[in-house]
Short mmCIF file of C-alpha atoms in Angstrom, two decimals:
data_model
loop_
_atom_site.label_atom_id
_atom_site.label_comp_id
_atom_site.label_asym_id
_atom_site.label_seq_id
_atom_site.Cartn_x
_atom_site.Cartn_y
_atom_site.Cartn_z
CA MET A 255 18.01 -2.77 12.36
CA PRO A 256 14.88 -4.41 10.85
CA THR A 257 14.46 -4.78 7.35
CA ILE A 258 13.66 -2.76 4.57
CA LEU A 259 11.08 -4.63 2.22
CA ARG A 260 10.26 -3.48 -1.25
CA TRP A 261 7.11 -4.55 -3.72
CA VAL A 262 9.40 -5.43 -6.68
CA GLU A 263 11.77 -7.98 -4.29
CA PHE A 264 9.02 -10.20 -4.20
CA ALA A 265 5.85 -8.98 -6.19
CA ALA A 266 6.55 -7.14 -8.96
CA GLY A 267 4.47 -6.67 -11.65
CA LEU A 268 1.59 -8.39 -9.18
CA PRO A 269 -1.48 -6.37 -8.27
CA TYR A 270 -1.45 -7.59 -4.27
CA HIS A 271 0.42 -10.92 -3.07
CA ALA A 272 -1.38 -13.36 -0.60
CA ALA A 273 0.13 -15.52 2.26
CA LEU A 274 -1.49 -17.94 5.10
CA VAL A 275 0.83 -17.46 8.03
CA PRO A 276 1.52 -19.37 10.26
CA VAL A 277 3.06 -18.36 13.81
CA SER A 278 4.63 -20.42 15.92
CA GLY A 279 5.74 -20.06 19.92
CA SER A 280 9.52 -20.73 18.67
CA ARG A 281 11.68 -16.96 17.88
CA ARG A 282 12.37 -19.22 14.69
CA ASP A 283 9.82 -19.76 12.71
CA ARG A 284 8.56 -15.82 13.56
CA PRO A 285 8.34 -13.22 11.13
CA GLU A 286 11.84 -11.23 11.71
CA PRO A 287 11.26 -7.54 12.41
CA HIS A 288 10.88 -5.58 8.88
CA THR A 289 9.56 -2.06 7.59
CA HIS A 290 7.91 -2.06 3.66
CA ALA A 291 9.43 0.72 1.62
CA ASP A 292 6.31 1.32 -0.48
CA PHE A 293 3.29 -0.96 0.09
CA HIS A 294 1.01 -1.45 2.72
CA GLU A 295 -0.85 -4.62 4.79
CA LEU A 296 -4.27 -5.81 5.27
CA VAL A 297 -3.76 -8.43 8.67
CA PHE A 298 -6.44 -10.97 9.29
CA VAL A 299 -5.98 -13.08 12.32
CA THR A 300 -7.63 -16.48 12.00
CA ALA A 301 -7.19 -18.53 14.76
CA GLY A 302 -5.11 -18.83 17.62
CA GLU A 303 -3.28 -15.61 20.23
CA GLY A 304 -0.57 -13.73 19.50
CA THR A 305 0.84 -9.96 19.60
CA GLN A 306 2.21 -7.35 16.56
CA ARG A 307 4.94 -5.73 18.26
CA VAL A 308 4.75 -1.92 16.81
CA GLY A 309 7.72 -0.23 17.14
CA ASP A 310 7.53 -0.23 21.51
CA THR A 311 4.80 -1.37 21.45
CA GLU A 312 2.37 -4.76 21.56
CA MET A 313 -1.23 -4.92 19.79
CA PRO A 314 -2.97 -7.58 21.28
CA LEU A 315 -4.15 -9.94 18.51
CA ARG A 316 -6.91 -12.71 18.70
CA ALA A 317 -8.80 -14.38 16.07
CA GLY A 318 -11.57 -11.93 13.79
CA ASP A 319 -8.97 -8.93 14.19
CA VAL A 320 -8.54 -6.97 11.41
CA VAL A 321 -5.15 -4.90 11.37
CA LEU A 322 -4.37 -2.46 8.36
CA VAL A 323 -0.37 -2.85 8.54
CA ARG A 324 1.15 0.55 7.00
CA PRO A 325 5.35 1.26 5.43
CA HIS A 326 6.48 3.13 8.38
CA ASP A 327 5.54 0.33 10.78
CA ARG A 328 8.58 -1.86 12.64
CA HIS A 329 6.65 -4.63 13.16
CA GLU A 330 6.97 -8.57 14.21
CA PHE A 331 4.38 -11.59 14.69
CA ALA A 332 4.77 -13.21 17.68
CA ALA A 333 2.31 -16.01 19.04
CA THR A 334 1.83 -16.14 22.94
CA THR A 335 -0.02 -19.53 23.16
CA ALA A 336 1.45 -23.02 22.72
CA ARG A 337 -0.84 -23.59 19.80
CA GLY A 338 0.15 -20.62 17.63
CA MET A 339 -1.36 -18.27 15.28
CA ARG A 340 -2.38 -18.13 12.33
CA PHE A 341 -3.33 -15.18 9.98
CA VAL A 342 -4.01 -14.27 6.10
CA ASN A 343 -1.82 -11.42 4.77
CA ILE A 344 -3.06 -9.03 2.30
CA ALA A 345 0.03 -7.11 0.99
CA PHE A 346 -0.22 -4.21 -2.06
CA PRO A 347 1.51 -1.37 -3.24
CA SER A 348 0.73 1.45 -1.88
CA GLU A 349 0.46 4.12 -4.48
CA ARG A 350 -3.04 1.18 -5.47
CA TRP A 351 -4.08 1.86 -1.95
CA ARG A 352 -3.48 5.60 -2.37
CA ALA A 353 -5.44 6.20 -5.84
CA PHE A 354 -8.51 3.90 -4.47
CA ALA A 355 -8.72 6.57 -1.26
CA ASP A 356 -8.81 9.23 -3.56
CA LEU A 357 -11.21 7.83 -6.29
CA ALA A 358 -13.93 6.40 -2.97
CA GLY A 359 -13.66 9.25 -1.54
CA LEU A 360 -12.34 7.32 1.68
CA ALA A 361 -11.51 9.52 5.18
CA GLY A 362 -9.14 9.50 8.04
CA THR A 363 -6.55 7.08 4.90
CA VAL A 364 -4.37 9.77 5.87
CA ASP A 365 -5.11 10.13 9.79
CA TRP A 366 -4.41 6.53 9.87
CA ASP A 367 -1.08 6.48 8.21
CA ARG A 368 0.17 9.18 11.42
CA ARG A 369 -1.25 7.81 14.10
CA GLU A 370 0.84 5.43 16.33
CA LEU A 371 -0.26 2.93 15.81
CA PRO A 372 -2.16 0.96 13.00
CA PRO A 373 -5.57 1.18 12.05
CA ALA A 374 -7.48 -1.95 13.93
CA ALA A 375 -10.84 -3.63 14.19
CA ARG A 376 -12.75 -6.85 14.34
CA ALA A 377 -14.03 -9.43 11.82
CA ASP A 378 -16.83 -12.49 12.22
CA LEU A 379 -14.91 -15.21 11.92
CA ASP A 380 -18.25 -17.03 9.68
CA GLY A 381 -19.18 -13.41 8.02
CA PRO A 382 -18.82 -11.25 4.88
CA VAL A 383 -15.49 -9.79 5.96
CA ALA A 384 -13.84 -13.12 6.85
CA ALA A 385 -14.96 -14.19 3.51
CA GLU A 386 -13.53 -11.64 1.37
CA PHE A 387 -10.29 -11.83 3.19
CA ALA A 388 -10.75 -16.05 1.68
CA ARG A 389 -11.39 -14.90 -1.77
CA VAL A 390 -9.14 -12.76 -2.26
CA LEU A 391 -6.45 -15.44 -1.32
CA GLY A 392 -7.59 -18.35 -2.99
CA ALA A 393 -7.50 -16.10 -6.27
CA GLY A 394 -3.86 -14.71 -5.28
CA SER A 395 -3.03 -18.48 -6.03
CA GLY A 396 -3.99 -18.71 -9.71
CA VAL A 397 -4.84 -14.72 -12.03
CA PRO A 398 -4.62 -12.25 -8.93
CA ARG A 399 -7.16 -9.13 -10.15
CA VAL A 400 -6.91 -5.41 -8.98
CA LEU A 401 -10.66 -5.97 -8.51
CA ASP A 402 -10.50 -8.91 -6.11
CA LEU A 403 -8.14 -6.51 -3.76
CA VAL A 404 -10.61 -3.34 -4.99
CA ARG A 405 -13.16 -5.89 -3.23
CA LEU A 406 -11.37 -6.43 -0.07
CA TRP A 407 -10.82 -3.15 0.06
CA THR A 408 -14.57 -2.62 -0.37
CA ALA A 409 -15.63 -4.49 2.63
CA VAL A 410 -13.26 -4.20 5.31
CA VAL A 411 -12.86 -0.14 4.96
CA PRO A 412 -15.91 0.71 6.36
CA MET A 413 -15.65 -1.97 9.36
CA LEU A 414 -12.04 0.42 10.18
CA GLU A 415 -14.11 3.90 9.71
CA ARG A 416 -15.92 2.82 12.11
CA ALA A 417 -13.80 1.31 14.82
CA ASP A 418 -11.81 4.24 13.68
CA GLY A 419 -14.21 7.05 14.15
CA THR A 420 -13.32 8.52 10.93
CA ALA A 421 -16.81 7.55 8.59
CA VAL A 422 -16.87 11.76 7.43
CA ASP A 423 -14.37 12.92 4.56
CA ARG A 424 -12.82 15.51 5.68
CA ARG A 425 -11.29 16.94 2.51
CA PRO A 426 -11.87 19.14 0.44
CA GLY A 427 -13.93 18.13 -3.37
CA TRP A 428 -11.83 20.48 -5.19
CA LEU A 429 -8.74 18.81 -3.56
CA VAL A 430 -9.53 15.61 -4.34
CA SER A 431 -10.72 16.03 -7.58
CA ALA A 432 -7.72 17.63 -8.65
CA CYS A 433 -5.45 14.75 -6.85
CA VAL A 434 -7.24 12.29 -8.55
CA ALA A 435 -6.92 14.02 -11.76
CA MET A 436 -3.61 13.93 -11.37
CA SER A 437 -3.21 10.21 -12.01
CA SER A 438 -3.60 11.32 -15.74
CA GLU A 439 -0.36 10.98 -17.98
CA GLU A 440 -1.12 14.31 -19.72
CA ASN A 441 -1.32 15.85 -16.03
CA LEU A 442 1.67 14.06 -14.91
CA ARG A 443 3.87 15.44 -17.55
CA GLU A 444 2.47 19.27 -17.09
CA GLY A 445 2.84 18.50 -13.40
CA LEU A 446 2.86 21.80 -10.27
CA PRO A 447 1.41 24.05 -12.77
CA ARG A 448 -1.41 21.47 -14.22
CA LEU A 449 -1.97 20.76 -9.75
CA LEU A 450 -2.17 24.71 -8.93
CA ALA A 451 -5.13 24.83 -13.05
CA LEU A 452 -6.84 21.82 -11.39
CA ALA A 453 -7.01 22.58 -7.92
CA ALA A 454 -8.32 26.68 -8.63
CA VAL A 455 -6.87 27.85 -5.59
CA SER A 456 -4.22 29.76 -4.55
CA SER A 457 -0.27 27.97 -4.73
CA GLY A 458 -0.47 29.23 -0.51
CA HIS A 459 -3.71 27.74 -0.21
CA LEU A 460 -2.92 24.35 -2.14
CA ALA A 461 -0.31 24.01 -0.47
CA ARG A 462 -1.32 24.13 3.13
CA SER A 463 -4.53 21.96 2.06
CA MET A 464 -2.51 18.85 1.11
CA ARG A 465 0.03 19.20 3.76
CA THR A 466 -2.78 18.87 5.79
CA HIS A 467 -5.03 16.22 4.36
CA TYR A 468 -2.50 14.18 2.13
CA GLY A 469 0.29 15.10 4.40
CA CYS A 470 2.99 16.09 1.59
CA THR A 471 3.67 19.23 -1.03
CA PRO A 472 2.85 19.59 -3.95
CA VAL A 473 5.94 19.34 -5.13
CA ALA A 474 6.46 16.01 -3.45
CA PHE A 475 3.24 14.82 -4.19
CA VAL A 476 4.16 15.39 -7.73
CA ALA A 477 7.43 13.74 -8.23
CA ARG A 478 5.54 10.74 -6.34
CA ARG A 479 2.78 10.15 -8.33
CA ARG A 480 5.62 10.32 -11.67
CA LEU A 481 7.62 7.88 -9.82
CA GLU A 482 4.17 5.69 -9.73
CA HIS A 483 3.88 6.26 -12.93
CA ALA A 484 6.77 5.79 -14.25
CA ALA A 485 6.92 2.29 -12.00
CA LEU A 486 3.63 0.65 -14.19
CA LEU A 487 5.35 1.60 -17.00
CA LEU A 488 8.07 -0.31 -17.11
CA THR A 489 6.50 -3.12 -15.67
CA THR A 490 3.63 -3.02 -18.27
CA THR A 491 5.70 -1.95 -21.12
CA THR A 492 9.11 -2.26 -23.67
CA GLU A 493 9.64 1.50 -23.64
CA GLY A 494 12.89 2.68 -23.22
CA ILE A 495 13.82 4.39 -19.93
CA GLY A 496 14.35 8.23 -22.05
CA ARG A 497 11.45 7.47 -23.33
CA ILE A 498 9.18 6.70 -20.28
CA ALA A 499 11.11 9.83 -18.38
CA GLN A 500 9.61 11.67 -20.80
CA ARG A 501 5.91 11.05 -20.94
CA CYS A 502 6.06 11.85 -17.16
CA GLY A 503 7.60 14.39 -17.27
CA PHE A 504 10.63 14.35 -15.93
CA SER A 505 13.31 16.90 -17.34
CA GLY A 506 16.35 14.31 -18.15
CA GLN A 507 16.92 10.12 -17.37
CA SER A 508 19.74 10.93 -15.57
CA TYR A 509 17.43 13.04 -12.71
CA PHE A 510 14.51 10.83 -13.42
CA GLY A 511 17.33 7.85 -12.27
CA ARG A 512 18.10 9.67 -9.37
CA LEU A 513 15.26 9.86 -7.96
CA PHE A 514 13.59 6.51 -9.02
CA GLN A 515 16.80 5.10 -7.23
CA GLN A 516 15.63 7.07 -3.67
CA LYS A 517 12.20 5.04 -3.46
CA TYR A 518 12.62 1.98 -5.01
CA GLY A 519 16.33 1.61 -3.92
CA MET A 520 16.89 0.28 -7.90
CA ALA A 521 17.44 1.55 -10.92
CA PRO A 522 15.01 1.92 -13.90
CA ARG A 523 16.11 -0.64 -16.26
CA ASP A 524 17.15 -2.75 -12.53
CA TYR A 525 13.74 -2.51 -11.40
CA ARG A 526 12.09 -3.45 -14.91
CA GLU A 527 14.05 -6.49 -14.40
CA ALA A 528 13.07 -7.84 -11.75
CA THR A 529 9.88 -7.52 -12.32
CA ARG A 530 10.03 -10.13 -15.07
CA ARG A 531 11.59 -12.55 -12.76
CA ALA A 532 8.46 -12.16 -10.64
CA VAL A 533 6.58 -15.70 -9.93
CA VAL A 534 3.08 -15.84 -9.21
CA PRO A 535 2.82 -17.42 -5.71
CA ALA A 536 2.15 -21.56 -5.24
CA ALA A 537 -1.18 -22.51 -4.92
CA MET A 538 -2.75 -22.09 -1.36
CA ASP A 539 -5.67 -24.03 -0.01
CA THR A 540 -8.34 -21.18 1.23
CA GLN A 541 -9.90 -23.96 3.48
CA ASP A 542 -7.28 -23.76 6.06
CA ILE A 543 -8.02 -19.83 6.37
CA LYS A 544 -10.30 -21.07 9.44
#
């Protein structure tokens, strides 16, 4: 049974988590099979060869490979040569990734989550994408910023799109605009009626379009955005749980607590306490990635 990793358990309060991961031929040194409850990862192989097992499929990996790992991917890594394999791992909350995809009008990101295997591409070890991974890895050892993450995404996503052939965004503009607007706290409080008003289409058309382009119902979309905003407020404010539930549009604190527990695996109060114990990763030598 794979381990389910949650963002709050190792990087609460941080915009991203960066690590340089060595994988040897020894089973003892391999990262254990796991899935992610609420975050994506970018993997950049900097040396050696190996595999990433996703479910029952093995993806060969070699220096220069870049892979976007989805939350639901049950995966583990292994080296296939005596020299082992080394990769940079940049993990980031899925809500940040989705918000970036909406604002940037990125094509294919929902389809990427639905496919059997994660999207992958190849980068020059001495090129601009490798330089971005090195920069973000170094910044992560100090005070990581969302801007660092956005710069990495901006460099990596076009390469993944070219490899995947998804450079054309087929999402209707009205839908993207409405979904982006639902990041506003005022709109979140109003919930589904506000999403319908922003979309300016029938409820049936909105539901069909959401399923096609976002892979969920409008109700599920609103609930997810509300919970993500609540998690942010728990991390960045000292307001009471009841007040946060109210700000995010939940009808009551107990109902909010049940939904939050289902998504994040812990009560809102425990989540807040975990973020207070978050520790910035130790310093890393970015020269080691080449």
